[in-house]
PDB file of C-alpha atoms and ligand atoms in Angstrom:
ATOM      1  CA  MET M   1       0.000   0.000   0.000  1.00 77.00           C
ATOM      2  CA  SER M   2       1.657   3.244  -1.112  1.00 93.00           C
ATOM      3  CA  PHE M   3       0.990   6.838  -0.216  1.00 96.00           C
ATOM      4  CA  ALA M   4       2.320  10.302  -1.028  1.00 97.00           C
ATOM      5  CA  LEU M   5       2.794  13.243   1.325  1.00 98.00           C
ATOM      6  CA  ARG M   6       1.846  16.850   0.615  1.00 98.00           C
ATOM      7  CA  ARG M   7       0.688  19.978   2.445  1.00 98.00           C
ATOM      8  CA  THR M   8      -3.074  20.042   2.936  1.00 98.00           C
ATOM      9  CA  HIS M   9      -5.359  22.795   1.595  1.00 94.00           C
ATOM     10  CA  PRO M  10      -8.755  24.076   2.804  1.00 91.00           C
ATOM     11  CA  GLU M  11     -10.247  21.949  -0.020  1.00 95.00           C
ATOM     12  CA  ASP M  12      -9.215  18.843   1.972  1.00 98.00           C
ATOM     13  CA  ALA M  13     -11.622  19.770   4.802  1.00 97.00           C
ATOM     14  CA  ALA M  14     -14.237  17.078   4.077  1.00 98.00           C
ATOM     15  CA  ALA M  15     -11.565  14.375   3.932  1.00 98.00           C
ATOM     16  CA  MET M  16     -10.029  15.709   7.166  1.00 98.00           C
ATOM     17  CA  LEU M  17     -13.399  15.503   8.901  1.00 98.00           C
ATOM     18  CA  ALA M  18     -13.865  11.863   7.874  1.00 97.00           C
ATOM     19  CA  LEU M  19     -10.285  10.935   8.850  1.00 98.00           C
ATOM     20  CA  PHE M  20     -10.414  12.523  12.298  1.00 97.00           C
ATOM     21  CA  GLN M  21     -13.826  11.052  13.074  1.00 96.00           C
ATOM     22  CA  ALA M  22     -12.522   7.589  12.151  1.00 96.00           C
ATOM     23  CA  ALA M  23      -9.337   8.008  14.207  1.00 96.00           C
ATOM     24  CA  ALA M  24     -11.316   9.350  17.200  1.00 95.00           C
ATOM     25  CA  ASN M  25     -13.062   5.976  17.595  1.00 92.00           C
ATOM     26  CA  GLY M  26      -9.885   4.768  19.316  1.00 89.00           C
ATOM     27  CA  PRO M  27      -8.642   6.037  22.677  1.00 90.00           C
ATOM     28  CA  GLY M  28      -5.791   8.238  21.390  1.00 94.00           C
ATOM     29  CA  LEU M  29      -7.257  11.570  20.316  1.00 96.00           C
ATOM     30  CA  ALA M  30      -8.296  14.168  22.865  1.00 95.00           C
ATOM     31  CA  ARG M  31     -11.722  14.581  21.241  1.00 96.00           C
ATOM     32  CA  TYR M  32     -14.607  12.126  21.021  1.00 96.00           C
ATOM     33  CA  PRO M  33     -16.016  11.638  17.479  1.00 95.00           C
ATOM     34  CA  ASP M  34     -19.048  13.828  18.287  1.00 95.00           C
ATOM     35  CA  GLU M  35     -16.669  16.674  19.131  1.00 96.00           C
ATOM     36  CA  ILE M  36     -15.131  16.594  15.662  1.00 97.00           C
ATOM     37  CA  ASP M  37     -17.329  18.630  13.343  1.00 97.00           C
ATOM     38  CA  ALA M  38     -16.917  20.966  10.373  1.00 97.00           C
ATOM     39  CA  ASP M  39     -16.318  23.976  12.641  1.00 97.00           C
ATOM     40  CA  TYR M  40     -13.523  22.201  14.509  1.00 97.00           C
ATOM     41  CA  ILE M  41     -11.892  21.131  11.240  1.00 98.00           C
ATOM     42  CA  ALA M  42     -12.219  24.638   9.755  1.00 97.00           C
ATOM     43  CA  ALA M  43     -10.613  26.221  12.824  1.00 97.00           C
ATOM     44  CA  THR M  44      -7.833  23.611  12.812  1.00 97.00           C
ATOM     45  CA  MET M  45      -7.097  24.111   9.127  1.00 97.00           C
ATOM     46  CA  ALA M  46      -7.142  27.902   9.462  1.00 97.00           C
ATOM     47  CA  ARG M  47      -4.294  27.625  12.008  1.00 97.00           C
ATOM     48  CA  SER M  48      -2.369  24.776  10.446  1.00 97.00           C
ATOM     49  CA  THR M  49      -2.428  25.979   6.825  1.00 96.00           C
ATOM     50  CA  GLY M  50      -1.809  29.632   7.742  1.00 95.00           C
ATOM     51  CA  PRO M  51       1.450  31.416   8.592  1.00 93.00           C
ATOM     52  CA  GLY M  52       3.201  29.679  11.515  1.00 96.00           C
ATOM     53  CA  GLY M  53       1.394  26.431  10.893  1.00 98.00           C
ATOM     54  CA  ILE M  54       2.170  23.087   9.274  1.00 98.00           C
ATOM     55  CA  SER M  55      -0.323  20.527   7.999  1.00 98.00           C
ATOM     56  CA  ILE M  56       0.844  17.517   6.027  1.00 98.00           C
ATOM     57  CA  GLY M  57      -1.453  14.866   4.651  1.00 98.00           C
ATOM     58  CA  ALA M  58      -0.736  11.326   3.477  1.00 98.00           C
ATOM     59  CA  PHE M  59      -2.754  10.420   0.415  1.00 98.00           C
ATOM     60  CA  SER M  60      -3.331   6.963  -1.029  1.00 97.00           C
ATOM     61  CA  GLU M  61      -5.393   6.058  -4.086  1.00 96.00           C
ATOM     62  CA  GLU M  62      -8.420   6.163  -1.814  1.00 93.00           C
ATOM     63  CA  GLY M  63      -7.704   9.719  -0.602  1.00 97.00           C
ATOM     64  CA  LEU M  64      -6.516  11.157   2.714  1.00 98.00           C
ATOM     65  CA  VAL M  65      -5.332   8.365   5.041  1.00 98.00           C
ATOM     66  CA  GLY M  66      -3.248  10.339   7.551  1.00 98.00           C
ATOM     67  CA  GLU M  67      -2.545  13.873   8.661  1.00 98.00           C
ATOM     68  CA  ILE M  68      -0.254  15.712  11.095  1.00 98.00           C
ATOM     69  CA  HIS M  69      -0.481  19.343  12.094  1.00 98.00           C
ATOM     70  CA  ALA M  70       0.980  21.824  14.547  1.00 98.00           C
ATOM     71  CA  TRP M  71       1.450  25.585  14.836  1.00 98.00           C
ATOM     72  CA  ARG M  72       3.277  28.344  16.651  1.00 98.00           C
ATOM     73  CA  PRO M  73       1.299  29.348  19.777  1.00 97.00           C
ATOM     74  CA  GLY M  74       1.205  33.023  18.723  1.00 93.00           C
ATOM     75  CA  PRO M  75       2.914  35.229  21.336  1.00 96.00           C
ATOM     76  CA  ARG M  76       6.434  36.277  20.278  1.00 96.00           C
ATOM     77  CA  LYS M  77       7.945  34.761  23.455  1.00 98.00           C
ATOM     78  CA  PHE M  78       6.887  31.378  22.055  1.00 98.00           C
ATOM     79  CA  ALA M  79       7.999  31.997  18.482  1.00 97.00           C
ATOM     80  CA  HIS M  80      10.551  29.148  18.788  1.00 98.00           C
ATOM     81  CA  VAL M  81       7.817  26.675  19.756  1.00 98.00           C
ATOM     82  CA  LEU M  82       5.668  24.489  17.525  1.00 98.00           C
ATOM     83  CA  GLY M  83       2.739  23.235  19.605  1.00 98.00           C
ATOM     84  CA  ASP M  84      -0.796  21.840  19.535  1.00 97.00           C
ATOM     85  CA  LEU M  85       0.543  18.868  17.581  1.00 98.00           C
ATOM     86  CA  THR M  86      -2.092  16.359  16.505  1.00 98.00           C
ATOM     87  CA  ILE M  87      -1.683  13.303  14.298  1.00 98.00           C
ATOM     88  CA  ALA M  88      -4.280  10.878  12.989  1.00 98.00           C
ATOM     89  CA  VAL M  89      -3.802   7.833  10.788  1.00 97.00           C
ATOM     90  CA  ASP M  90      -6.759   5.951   9.317  1.00 97.00           C
ATOM     91  CA  PRO M  91      -7.209   2.810  11.470  1.00 95.00           C
ATOM     92  CA  LYS M  92      -6.784   0.609   8.340  1.00 95.00           C
ATOM     93  CA  TRP M  93      -3.357   2.195   7.760  1.00 96.00           C
ATOM     94  CA  GLN M  94      -1.953   2.156  11.279  1.00 96.00           C
ATOM     95  CA  GLY M  95       1.207   0.209  12.073  1.00 95.00           C
ATOM     96  CA  GLN M  96       2.646   0.499   8.553  1.00 95.00           C
ATOM     97  CA  GLY M  97       5.054   3.399   9.018  1.00 96.00           C
ATOM     98  CA  LEU M  98       2.720   6.161   7.932  1.00 97.00           C
ATOM     99  CA  GLY M  99       2.835   8.005  11.258  1.00 98.00           C
ATOM    100  CA  THR M 100       6.635   7.849  11.235  1.00 98.00           C
ATOM    101  CA  SER M 101       6.712   9.309   7.703  1.00 98.00           C
ATOM    102  CA  LEU M 102       4.328  12.113   8.667  1.00 98.00           C
ATOM    103  CA  PHE M 103       6.542  13.047  11.627  1.00 98.00           C
ATOM    104  CA  ALA M 104       9.652  13.044   9.430  1.00 98.00           C
ATOM    105  CA  ALA M 105       7.935  15.436   7.003  1.00 98.00           C
ATOM    106  CA  LEU M 106       6.815  17.654   9.882  1.00 98.00           C
ATOM    107  CA  PHE M 107      10.379  17.823  11.250  1.00 98.00           C
ATOM    108  CA  ASP M 108      11.692  18.789   7.780  1.00 98.00           C
ATOM    109  CA  ALA M 109       9.060  21.514   7.438  1.00 98.00           C
ATOM    110  CA  ALA M 110       9.745  22.819  10.967  1.00 98.00           C
ATOM    111  CA  ARG M 111      13.471  23.102  10.166  1.00 98.00           C
ATOM    112  CA  GLU M 112      12.584  25.446   7.273  1.00 97.00           C
ATOM    113  CA  MET M 113      10.600  27.846   9.459  1.00 97.00           C
ATOM    114  CA  VAL M 114      11.819  31.376  10.192  1.00 97.00           C
ATOM    115  CA  PRO M 115      12.341  32.292  13.015  1.00 96.00           C
ATOM    116  CA  PRO M 116      13.704  28.814  13.753  1.00 97.00           C
ATOM    117  CA  ILE M 117      11.686  26.243  15.677  1.00 98.00           C
ATOM    118  CA  GLU M 118      13.614  24.854  18.665  1.00 98.00           C
ATOM    119  CA  ARG M 119      10.881  22.925  20.477  1.00 98.00           C
ATOM    120  CA  ILE M 120       8.116  20.717  19.112  1.00 98.00           C
ATOM    121  CA  GLU M 121       5.555  19.994  21.829  1.00 98.00           C
ATOM    122  CA  LEU M 122       2.783  17.428  22.141  1.00 98.00           C
ATOM    123  CA  PHE M 123       0.629  15.741  24.761  1.00 98.00           C
ATOM    124  CA  VAL M 124       0.002  12.015  25.053  1.00 98.00           C
ATOM    125  CA  HIS M 125      -2.017  10.352  27.805  1.00 98.00           C
ATOM    126  CA  THR M 126      -1.466   7.205  29.839  1.00 97.00           C
ATOM    127  CA  GLY M 127      -4.146   5.383  27.812  1.00 96.00           C
ATOM    128  CA  ASN M 128      -2.035   5.585  24.648  1.00 96.00           C
ATOM    129  CA  PRO M 129       1.268   3.859  25.516  1.00 96.00           C
ATOM    130  CA  GLY M 130       1.851   2.748  21.901  1.00 95.00           C
ATOM    131  CA  ALA M 131       1.866   6.336  20.684  1.00 97.00           C
ATOM    132  CA  ARG M 132       4.152   7.361  23.541  1.00 98.00           C
ATOM    133  CA  ALA M 133       6.637   4.646  22.556  1.00 98.00           C
ATOM    134  CA  LEU M 134       6.538   5.921  18.958  1.00 98.00           C
ATOM    135  CA  TYR M 135       7.195   9.488  20.093  1.00 98.00           C
ATOM    136  CA  GLU M 136      10.148   8.410  22.229  1.00 98.00           C
ATOM    137  CA  ARG M 137      11.574   6.560  19.236  1.00 98.00           C
ATOM    138  CA  LEU M 138      11.210   9.783  17.237  1.00 98.00           C
ATOM    139  CA  GLY M 139      13.237  11.784  19.784  1.00 98.00           C
ATOM    140  CA  PHE M 140      10.520  13.224  22.049  1.00 98.00           C
ATOM    141  CA  ALA M 141      11.230  13.257  25.793  1.00 98.00           C
ATOM    142  CA  VAL M 142       8.742  13.556  28.656  1.00 98.00           C
ATOM    143  CA  GLU M 143       9.090  16.978  30.314  1.00 98.00           C
ATOM    144  CA  GLY M 144       6.092  16.787  32.584  1.00 98.00           C
ATOM    145  CA  ARG M 145       3.261  14.617  33.861  1.00 98.00           C
ATOM    146  CA  MET M 146      -0.175  16.036  34.689  1.00 98.00           C
ATOM    147  CA  PRO M 147      -2.090  13.614  36.912  1.00 98.00           C
ATOM    148  CA  GLY M 148      -5.820  13.337  36.185  1.00 98.00           C
ATOM    149  CA  ARG M 149      -5.791  15.806  33.263  1.00 98.00           C
ATOM    150  CA  LEU M 150      -8.279  13.630  31.337  1.00 98.00           C
ATOM    151  CA  LYS M 151     -11.620  12.296  32.581  1.00 97.00           C
ATOM    152  CA  LEU M 152     -13.336   9.864  30.214  1.00 96.00           C
ATOM    153  CA  ASP M 153     -17.125   9.497  29.904  1.00 96.00           C
ATOM    154  CA  SER M 154     -16.656   6.080  31.566  1.00 96.00           C
ATOM    155  CA  GLY M 155     -15.287   7.818  34.636  1.00 97.00           C
ATOM    156  CA  GLU M 156     -11.746   6.581  34.028  1.00 97.00           C
ATOM    157  CA  VAL M 157      -9.108   9.167  34.849  1.00 98.00           C
ATOM    158  CA  LEU M 158      -5.876   9.430  32.855  1.00 98.00           C
ATOM    159  CA  ASP M 159      -2.647  11.370  33.243  1.00 98.00           C
ATOM    160  CA  ASP M 160      -1.195  13.471  30.448  1.00 98.00           C
ATOM    161  CA  PHE M 161       2.477  13.620  29.505  1.00 98.00           C
ATOM    162  CA  ALA M 162       3.958  16.790  28.003  1.00 98.00           C
ATOM    163  CA  MET M 163       6.580  15.619  25.491  1.00 98.00           C
ATOM    164  CA  VAL M 164       9.114  17.738  23.638  1.00 98.00           C
ATOM    165  CA  LYS M 165      11.467  17.158  20.742  1.00 98.00           C
ATOM    166  CA  ARG M 166      14.283  19.689  20.553  1.00 98.00           C
ATOM    167  CA  LEU M 167      15.448  20.675  17.106  1.00 96.00           C
ATOM    168  CA  ALA M 168      19.163  21.492  16.900  1.00 75.00           C
TER     169      ALA M 168
HETATM  170  C1  COA X 201      -0.472   7.083  16.930  1.00 95.60           C
HETATM  171  C2  COA X 201      -0.543   6.945  15.390  1.00 95.60           C
HETATM  172  C3  COA X 201      -0.542   8.320  14.778  1.00 95.60           C
HETATM  173  C4  COA X 201       0.700   6.176  14.916  1.00 95.60           C
HETATM  174  O1  COA X 201       0.629   6.104  13.492  1.00 95.60           O
HETATM  175  P1  COA X 201       1.106   4.753  12.734  1.00 95.60           P
HETATM  176  O2  COA X 201       1.031   5.023  11.290  1.00 95.60           O
HETATM  177  O3  COA X 201       0.308   3.621  13.260  1.00 95.60           O
HETATM  178  O4  COA X 201       2.622   4.664  13.226  1.00 95.60           O
HETATM  179  P2  COA X 201       3.827   3.852  12.562  1.00 95.60           P
HETATM  180  O5  COA X 201       3.295   2.721  11.766  1.00 95.60           O
HETATM  181  O6  COA X 201       4.741   4.799  11.914  1.00 95.60           O
HETATM  182  O7  COA X 201       4.560   3.332  13.849  1.00 95.60           O
HETATM  183  C5  COA X 201       4.000   2.239  14.596  1.00 95.60           C
HETATM  184  C6  COA X 201       4.454   2.432  16.007  1.00 95.60           C
HETATM  185  O8  COA X 201       3.469   3.213  16.668  1.00 95.60           O
HETATM  186  C7  COA X 201       3.363   2.791  18.012  1.00 95.60           C
HETATM  187  N1  COA X 201       1.939   2.616  18.251  1.00 95.60           N
HETATM  188  C8  COA X 201       1.072   3.649  18.183  1.00 95.60           C
HETATM  189  N2  COA X 201      -0.162   3.259  18.484  1.00 95.60           N
HETATM  190  C9  COA X 201      -0.101   1.937  18.739  1.00 95.60           C
HETATM  191  C10 COA X 201      -1.050   0.953  19.115  1.00 95.60           C
HETATM  192  N3  COA X 201      -2.348   1.243  19.306  1.00 95.60           N
HETATM  193  N4  COA X 201      -0.641  -0.311  19.291  1.00 95.60           N
HETATM  194  C11 COA X 201       0.649  -0.634  19.113  1.00 95.60           C
HETATM  195  N5  COA X 201       1.599   0.269  18.758  1.00 95.60           N
HETATM  196  C12 COA X 201       1.230   1.536  18.566  1.00 95.60           C
HETATM  197  C13 COA X 201       4.223   1.586  18.192  1.00 95.60           C
HETATM  198  O9  COA X 201       5.390   2.033  18.884  1.00 95.60           O
HETATM  199  C14 COA X 201       4.587   1.143  16.798  1.00 95.60           C
HETATM  200  O10 COA X 201       5.910   0.719  16.790  1.00 95.60           O
HETATM  201  P3  COA X 201       6.332  -0.635  16.042  1.00 95.60           P
HETATM  202  O11 COA X 201       6.165  -0.335  14.570  1.00 95.60           O
HETATM  203  O12 COA X 201       7.749  -0.829  16.462  1.00 95.60           O
HETATM  204  O13 COA X 201       5.390  -1.680  16.538  1.00 95.60           O
HETATM  205  C15 COA X 201      -1.807   6.162  14.955  1.00 95.60           C
HETATM  206  O14 COA X 201      -1.826   4.933  15.614  1.00 95.60           O
HETATM  207  C16 COA X 201      -3.129   6.895  15.202  1.00 95.60           C
HETATM  208  O15 COA X 201      -3.578   7.705  14.399  1.00 95.60           O
HETATM  209  N6  COA X 201      -3.779   6.598  16.338  1.00 95.60           N
HETATM  210  C17 COA X 201      -5.102   7.206  16.626  1.00 95.60           C
HETATM  211  C18 COA X 201      -4.981   8.671  16.946  1.00 95.60           C
HETATM  212  C19 COA X 201      -3.928   8.965  17.978  1.00 95.60           C
HETATM  213  O16 COA X 201      -3.752   8.231  18.939  1.00 95.60           O
HETATM  214  N7  COA X 201      -3.206  10.083  17.774  1.00 95.60           N
HETATM  215  C20 COA X 201      -2.158  10.492  18.657  1.00 95.60           C
HETATM  216  C21 COA X 201      -2.689  11.270  19.809  1.00 95.60           C
HETATM  217  S1  COA X 201      -1.355  11.731  20.915  1.00 95.60           S
END
């Protein structure tokens, strides 16, 4: 199964909506599927495809099968930071290296940004140990743990890890 990577455009919004709703059926994403709607996708794409943002999609013959995005927080004191990172891979495509490829493309794009990006930040919770292992393999380190930051509808409480990859 092959795929190609490219920056996303606002025209990809419908495909983004379908992808994120599918990925949100698992435990990894912060949002439940019913919290992912056209307004959320529009706001996300406005930040990630605008200045200071990065959004890269993975496209197969069937369309969008993965996406990663992040953006500068905004204030000048954080101009060296790329945050709010979110990644989603279509469940049928997980475990085949697509997430790793999307991160590699994001790192390349971040290295091109002016002023330079020095920190790439993300959050991953204790219910998603597979993703945390992937992030550690990609060079992210845990810089903080926030006990009880997530409360699931089931009542289960999870901790969140703040992870950072430093770009040289
Ligand atoms: C996390 C995610 C982006 C990884 O993408 P991917 O294409 O599956 O990743 P890759 O194929 O490049 O890498 C696979 C690695 O991911 C890790 N991993 C992530 N989720 C995993 C899971 N549910 N089970 C097992 N391993 C998992 C493993 O370390 C695995 O390593 P291995 O290949 O040595 O077994 C993808 O699983 C996904 O979209 N999950 C749902 C949404 C989500 O959790 N987003 C991240 C929120 S922080």
